[in-house]
Short mmCIF file of N, CA, C and O in Angstrom, two decimals:
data_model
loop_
_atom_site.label_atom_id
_atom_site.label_comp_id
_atom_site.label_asym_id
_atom_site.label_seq_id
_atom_site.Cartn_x
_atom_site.Cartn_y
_atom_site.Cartn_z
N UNK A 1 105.81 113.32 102.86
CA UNK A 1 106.42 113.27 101.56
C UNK A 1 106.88 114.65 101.14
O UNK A 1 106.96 114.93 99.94
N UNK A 2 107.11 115.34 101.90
CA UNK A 2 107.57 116.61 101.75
C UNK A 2 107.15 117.60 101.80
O UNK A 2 107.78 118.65 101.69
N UNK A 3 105.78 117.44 102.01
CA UNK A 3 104.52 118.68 102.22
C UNK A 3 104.45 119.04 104.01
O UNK A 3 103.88 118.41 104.90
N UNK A 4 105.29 120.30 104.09
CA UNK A 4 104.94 120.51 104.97
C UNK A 4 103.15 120.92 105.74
O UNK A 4 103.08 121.20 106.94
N UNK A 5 102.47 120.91 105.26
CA UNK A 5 101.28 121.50 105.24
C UNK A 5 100.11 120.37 105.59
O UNK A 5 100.44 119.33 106.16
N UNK A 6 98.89 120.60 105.25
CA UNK A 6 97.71 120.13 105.92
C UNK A 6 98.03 118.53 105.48
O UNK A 6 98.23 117.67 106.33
N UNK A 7 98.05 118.37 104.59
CA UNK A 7 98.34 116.94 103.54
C UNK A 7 99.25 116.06 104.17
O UNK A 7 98.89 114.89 104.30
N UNK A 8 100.24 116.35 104.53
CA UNK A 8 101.34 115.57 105.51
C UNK A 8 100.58 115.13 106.44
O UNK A 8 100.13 113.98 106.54
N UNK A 9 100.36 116.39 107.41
CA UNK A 9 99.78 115.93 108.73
C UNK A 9 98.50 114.75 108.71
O UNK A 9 98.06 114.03 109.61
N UNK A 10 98.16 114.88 107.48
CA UNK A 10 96.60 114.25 107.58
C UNK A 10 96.97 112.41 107.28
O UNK A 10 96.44 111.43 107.80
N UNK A 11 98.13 112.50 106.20
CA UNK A 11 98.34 111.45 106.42
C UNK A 11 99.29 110.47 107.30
O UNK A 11 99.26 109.24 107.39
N UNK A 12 100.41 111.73 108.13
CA UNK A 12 100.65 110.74 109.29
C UNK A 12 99.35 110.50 110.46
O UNK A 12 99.30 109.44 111.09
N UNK A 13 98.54 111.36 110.61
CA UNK A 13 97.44 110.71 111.63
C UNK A 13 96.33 109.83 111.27
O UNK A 13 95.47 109.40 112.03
N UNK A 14 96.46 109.58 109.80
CA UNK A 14 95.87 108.08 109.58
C UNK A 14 96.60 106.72 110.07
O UNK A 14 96.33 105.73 110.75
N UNK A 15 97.86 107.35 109.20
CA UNK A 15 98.46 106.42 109.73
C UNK A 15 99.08 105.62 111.11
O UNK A 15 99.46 104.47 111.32
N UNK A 16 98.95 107.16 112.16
CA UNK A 16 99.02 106.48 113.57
C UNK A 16 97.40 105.88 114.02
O UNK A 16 97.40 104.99 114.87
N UNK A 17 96.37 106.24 113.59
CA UNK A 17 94.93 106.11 113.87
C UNK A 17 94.79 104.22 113.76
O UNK A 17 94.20 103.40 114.47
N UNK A 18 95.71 104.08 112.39
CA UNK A 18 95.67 102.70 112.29
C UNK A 18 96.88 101.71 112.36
O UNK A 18 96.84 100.60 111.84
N UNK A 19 98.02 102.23 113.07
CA UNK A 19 99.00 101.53 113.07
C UNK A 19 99.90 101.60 111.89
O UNK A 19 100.65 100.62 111.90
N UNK A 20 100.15 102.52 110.69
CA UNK A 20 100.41 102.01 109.36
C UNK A 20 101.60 102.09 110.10
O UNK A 20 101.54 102.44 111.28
N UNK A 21 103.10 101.69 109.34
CA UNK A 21 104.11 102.05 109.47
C UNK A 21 104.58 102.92 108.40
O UNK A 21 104.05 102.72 107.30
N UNK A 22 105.50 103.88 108.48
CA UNK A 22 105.72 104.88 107.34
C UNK A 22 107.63 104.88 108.01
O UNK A 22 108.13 105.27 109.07
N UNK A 23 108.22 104.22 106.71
CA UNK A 23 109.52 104.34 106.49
C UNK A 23 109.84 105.36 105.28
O UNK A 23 109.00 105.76 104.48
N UNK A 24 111.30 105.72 105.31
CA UNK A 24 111.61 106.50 104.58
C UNK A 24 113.16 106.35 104.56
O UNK A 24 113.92 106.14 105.50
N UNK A 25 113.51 106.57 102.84
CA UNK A 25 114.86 106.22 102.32
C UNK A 25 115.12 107.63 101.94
O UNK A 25 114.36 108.10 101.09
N UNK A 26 116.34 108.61 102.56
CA UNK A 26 116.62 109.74 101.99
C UNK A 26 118.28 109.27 101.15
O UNK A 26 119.27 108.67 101.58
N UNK A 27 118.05 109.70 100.22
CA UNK A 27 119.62 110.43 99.41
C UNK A 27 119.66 111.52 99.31
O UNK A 27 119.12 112.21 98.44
N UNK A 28 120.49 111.94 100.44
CA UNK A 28 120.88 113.35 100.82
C UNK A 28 121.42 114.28 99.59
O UNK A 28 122.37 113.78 98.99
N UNK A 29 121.08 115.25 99.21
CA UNK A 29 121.44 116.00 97.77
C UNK A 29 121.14 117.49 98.50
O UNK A 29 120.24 117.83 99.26
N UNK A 30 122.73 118.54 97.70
CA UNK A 30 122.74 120.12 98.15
C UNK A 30 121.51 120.32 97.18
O UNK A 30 121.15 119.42 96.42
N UNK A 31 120.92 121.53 97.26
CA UNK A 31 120.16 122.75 96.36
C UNK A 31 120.62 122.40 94.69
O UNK A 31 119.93 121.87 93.82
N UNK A 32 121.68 122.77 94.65
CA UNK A 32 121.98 122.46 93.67
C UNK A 32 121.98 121.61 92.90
O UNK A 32 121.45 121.84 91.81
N UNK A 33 122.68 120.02 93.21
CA UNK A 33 122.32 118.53 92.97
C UNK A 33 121.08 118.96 92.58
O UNK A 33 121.22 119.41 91.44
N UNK A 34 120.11 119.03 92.86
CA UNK A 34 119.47 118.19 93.22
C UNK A 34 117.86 119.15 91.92
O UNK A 34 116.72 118.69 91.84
N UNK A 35 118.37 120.49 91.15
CA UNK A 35 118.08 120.86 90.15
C UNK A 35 118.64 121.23 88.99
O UNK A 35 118.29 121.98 88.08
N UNK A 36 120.27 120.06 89.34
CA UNK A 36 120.89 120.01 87.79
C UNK A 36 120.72 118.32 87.45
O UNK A 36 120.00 117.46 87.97
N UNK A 37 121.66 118.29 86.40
CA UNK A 37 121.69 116.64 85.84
C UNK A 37 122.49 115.96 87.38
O UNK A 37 123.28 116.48 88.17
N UNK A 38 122.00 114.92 87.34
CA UNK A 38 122.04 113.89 88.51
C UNK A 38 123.92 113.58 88.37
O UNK A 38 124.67 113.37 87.42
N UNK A 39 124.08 113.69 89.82
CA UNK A 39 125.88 113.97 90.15
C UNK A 39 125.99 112.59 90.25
O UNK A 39 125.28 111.96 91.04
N UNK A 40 126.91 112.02 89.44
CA UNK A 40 127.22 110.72 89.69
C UNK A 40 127.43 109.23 91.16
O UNK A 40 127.23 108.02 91.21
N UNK A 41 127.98 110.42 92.20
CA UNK A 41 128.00 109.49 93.62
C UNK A 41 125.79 109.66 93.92
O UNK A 41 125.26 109.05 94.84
N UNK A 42 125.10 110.43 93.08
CA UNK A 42 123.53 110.10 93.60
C UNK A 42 123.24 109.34 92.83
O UNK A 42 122.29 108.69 93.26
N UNK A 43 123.63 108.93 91.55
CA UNK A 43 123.66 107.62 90.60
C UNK A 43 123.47 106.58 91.15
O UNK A 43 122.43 105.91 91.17
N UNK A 44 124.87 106.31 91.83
CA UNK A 44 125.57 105.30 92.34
C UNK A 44 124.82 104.96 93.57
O UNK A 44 124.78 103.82 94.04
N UNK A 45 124.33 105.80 93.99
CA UNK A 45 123.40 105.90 95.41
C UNK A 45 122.11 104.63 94.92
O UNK A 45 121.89 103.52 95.40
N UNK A 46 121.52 105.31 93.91
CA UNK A 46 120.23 104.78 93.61
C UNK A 46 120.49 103.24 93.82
O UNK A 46 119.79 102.74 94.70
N UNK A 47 121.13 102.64 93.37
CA UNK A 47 121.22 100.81 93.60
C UNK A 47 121.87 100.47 95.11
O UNK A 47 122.16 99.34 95.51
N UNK A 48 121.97 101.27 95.58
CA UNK A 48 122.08 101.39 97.01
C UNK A 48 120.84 100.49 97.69
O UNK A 48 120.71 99.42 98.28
N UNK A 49 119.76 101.95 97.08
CA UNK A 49 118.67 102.29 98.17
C UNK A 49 117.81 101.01 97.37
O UNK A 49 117.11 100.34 98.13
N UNK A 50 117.79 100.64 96.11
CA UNK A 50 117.06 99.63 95.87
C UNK A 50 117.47 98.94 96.59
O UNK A 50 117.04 98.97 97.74
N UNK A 51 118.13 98.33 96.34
CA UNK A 51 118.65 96.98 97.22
C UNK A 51 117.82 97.32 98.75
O UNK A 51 116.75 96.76 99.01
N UNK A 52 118.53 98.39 99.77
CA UNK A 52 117.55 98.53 101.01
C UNK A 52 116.29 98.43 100.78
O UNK A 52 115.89 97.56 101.56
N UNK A 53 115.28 98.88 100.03
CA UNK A 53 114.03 98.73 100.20
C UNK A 53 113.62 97.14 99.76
O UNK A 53 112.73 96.43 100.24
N UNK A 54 114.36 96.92 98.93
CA UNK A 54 114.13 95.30 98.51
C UNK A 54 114.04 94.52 99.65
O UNK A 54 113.02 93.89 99.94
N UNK A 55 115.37 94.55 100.50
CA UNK A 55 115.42 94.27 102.01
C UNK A 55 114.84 94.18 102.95
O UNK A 55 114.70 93.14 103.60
N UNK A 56 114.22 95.64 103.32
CA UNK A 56 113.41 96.16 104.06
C UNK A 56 111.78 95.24 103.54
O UNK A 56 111.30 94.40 104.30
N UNK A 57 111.26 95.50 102.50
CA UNK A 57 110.38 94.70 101.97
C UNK A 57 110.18 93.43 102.85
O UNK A 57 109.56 93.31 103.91
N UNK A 58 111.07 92.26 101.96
CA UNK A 58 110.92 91.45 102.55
C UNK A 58 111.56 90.68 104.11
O UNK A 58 111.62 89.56 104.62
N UNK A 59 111.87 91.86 104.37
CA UNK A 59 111.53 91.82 106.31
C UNK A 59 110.90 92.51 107.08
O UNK A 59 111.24 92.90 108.20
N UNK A 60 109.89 92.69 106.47
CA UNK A 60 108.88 93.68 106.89
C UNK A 60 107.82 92.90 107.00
O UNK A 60 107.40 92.47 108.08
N UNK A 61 107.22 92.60 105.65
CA UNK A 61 105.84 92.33 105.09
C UNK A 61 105.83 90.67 105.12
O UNK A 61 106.80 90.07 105.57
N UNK A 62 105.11 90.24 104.81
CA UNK A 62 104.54 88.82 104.30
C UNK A 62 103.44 88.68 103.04
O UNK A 62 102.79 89.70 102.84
N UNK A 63 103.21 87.75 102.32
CA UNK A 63 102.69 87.67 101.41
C UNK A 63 101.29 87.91 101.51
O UNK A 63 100.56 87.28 102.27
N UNK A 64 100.82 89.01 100.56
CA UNK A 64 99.46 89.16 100.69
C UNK A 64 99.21 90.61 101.37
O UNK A 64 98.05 91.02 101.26
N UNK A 65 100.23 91.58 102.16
CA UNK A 65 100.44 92.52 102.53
C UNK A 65 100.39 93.45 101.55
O UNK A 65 100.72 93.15 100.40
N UNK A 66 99.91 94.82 101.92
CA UNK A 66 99.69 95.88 101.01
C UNK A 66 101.09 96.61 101.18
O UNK A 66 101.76 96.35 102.18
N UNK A 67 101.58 97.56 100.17
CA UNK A 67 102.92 98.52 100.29
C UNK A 67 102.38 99.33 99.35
O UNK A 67 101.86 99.02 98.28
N UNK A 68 102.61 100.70 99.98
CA UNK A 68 102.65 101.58 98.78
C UNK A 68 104.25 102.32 98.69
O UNK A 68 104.63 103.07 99.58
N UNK A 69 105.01 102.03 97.61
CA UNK A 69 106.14 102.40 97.49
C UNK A 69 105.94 104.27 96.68
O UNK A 69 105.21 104.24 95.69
N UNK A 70 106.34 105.34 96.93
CA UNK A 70 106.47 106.33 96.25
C UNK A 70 107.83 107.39 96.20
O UNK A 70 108.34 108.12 97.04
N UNK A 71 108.03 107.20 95.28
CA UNK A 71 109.07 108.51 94.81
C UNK A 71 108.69 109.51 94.76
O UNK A 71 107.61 109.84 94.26
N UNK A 72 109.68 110.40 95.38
CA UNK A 72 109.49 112.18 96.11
C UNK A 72 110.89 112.25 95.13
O UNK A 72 111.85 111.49 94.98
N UNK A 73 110.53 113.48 94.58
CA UNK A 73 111.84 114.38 94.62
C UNK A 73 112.67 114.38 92.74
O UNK A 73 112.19 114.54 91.62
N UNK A 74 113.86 114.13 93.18
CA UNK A 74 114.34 114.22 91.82
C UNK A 74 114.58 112.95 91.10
O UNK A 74 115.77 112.65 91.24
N UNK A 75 113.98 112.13 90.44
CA UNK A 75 114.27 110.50 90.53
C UNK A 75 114.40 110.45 89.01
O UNK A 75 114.17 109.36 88.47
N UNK A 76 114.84 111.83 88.02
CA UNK A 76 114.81 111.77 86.45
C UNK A 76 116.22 111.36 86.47
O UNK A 76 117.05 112.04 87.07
N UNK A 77 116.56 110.16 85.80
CA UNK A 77 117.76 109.45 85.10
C UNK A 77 117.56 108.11 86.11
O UNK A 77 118.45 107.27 85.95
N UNK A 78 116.34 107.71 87.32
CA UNK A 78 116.58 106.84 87.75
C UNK A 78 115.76 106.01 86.68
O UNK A 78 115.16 106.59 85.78
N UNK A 79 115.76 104.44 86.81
CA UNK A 79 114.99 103.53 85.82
C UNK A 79 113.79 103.51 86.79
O UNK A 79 113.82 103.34 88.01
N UNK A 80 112.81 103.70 86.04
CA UNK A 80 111.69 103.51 86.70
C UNK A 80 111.26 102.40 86.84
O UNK A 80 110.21 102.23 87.47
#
């Protein structure tokens, strides 16, 4: 989740220890983007990536399956 450091590592080798799967949705954003007000084509992005994870979801999992969904990064003006 963006930690390069001990914390990352610890939780991809749980997660290979037990099989988890660990996907990931990037919206690519410069330096800039990405510590001013949100540039309209990353707006437009956001109902993108819902929709994919919605997707992804339910062709992934089955009912009764655990997910932990988390937001990294700059996600102020998305609807939470």
């Amino acid at each position: 989740m963006g930690d390069p450091g001990p914390e990352k590592i610890a939780i991809e080798r749980v997660a290979v220890k037990y099989n988890i799967p660990i996907d990931a949705v990037i919206v690519k954003m410069s330096m800039e983007e990405a510590i001013t007000a949100m540039p309209q084509k990353v707006y437009e992005a956001a109902d993108k990536v819902v929709e994919m994870i919605k997707r992804m979801i339910m062709e992934r999992t089955k009912p009764g399956d655990t997910i932990i969904l988390v937001g990294v990064g700059n996600t102020v003006g998305v609807a939470q």
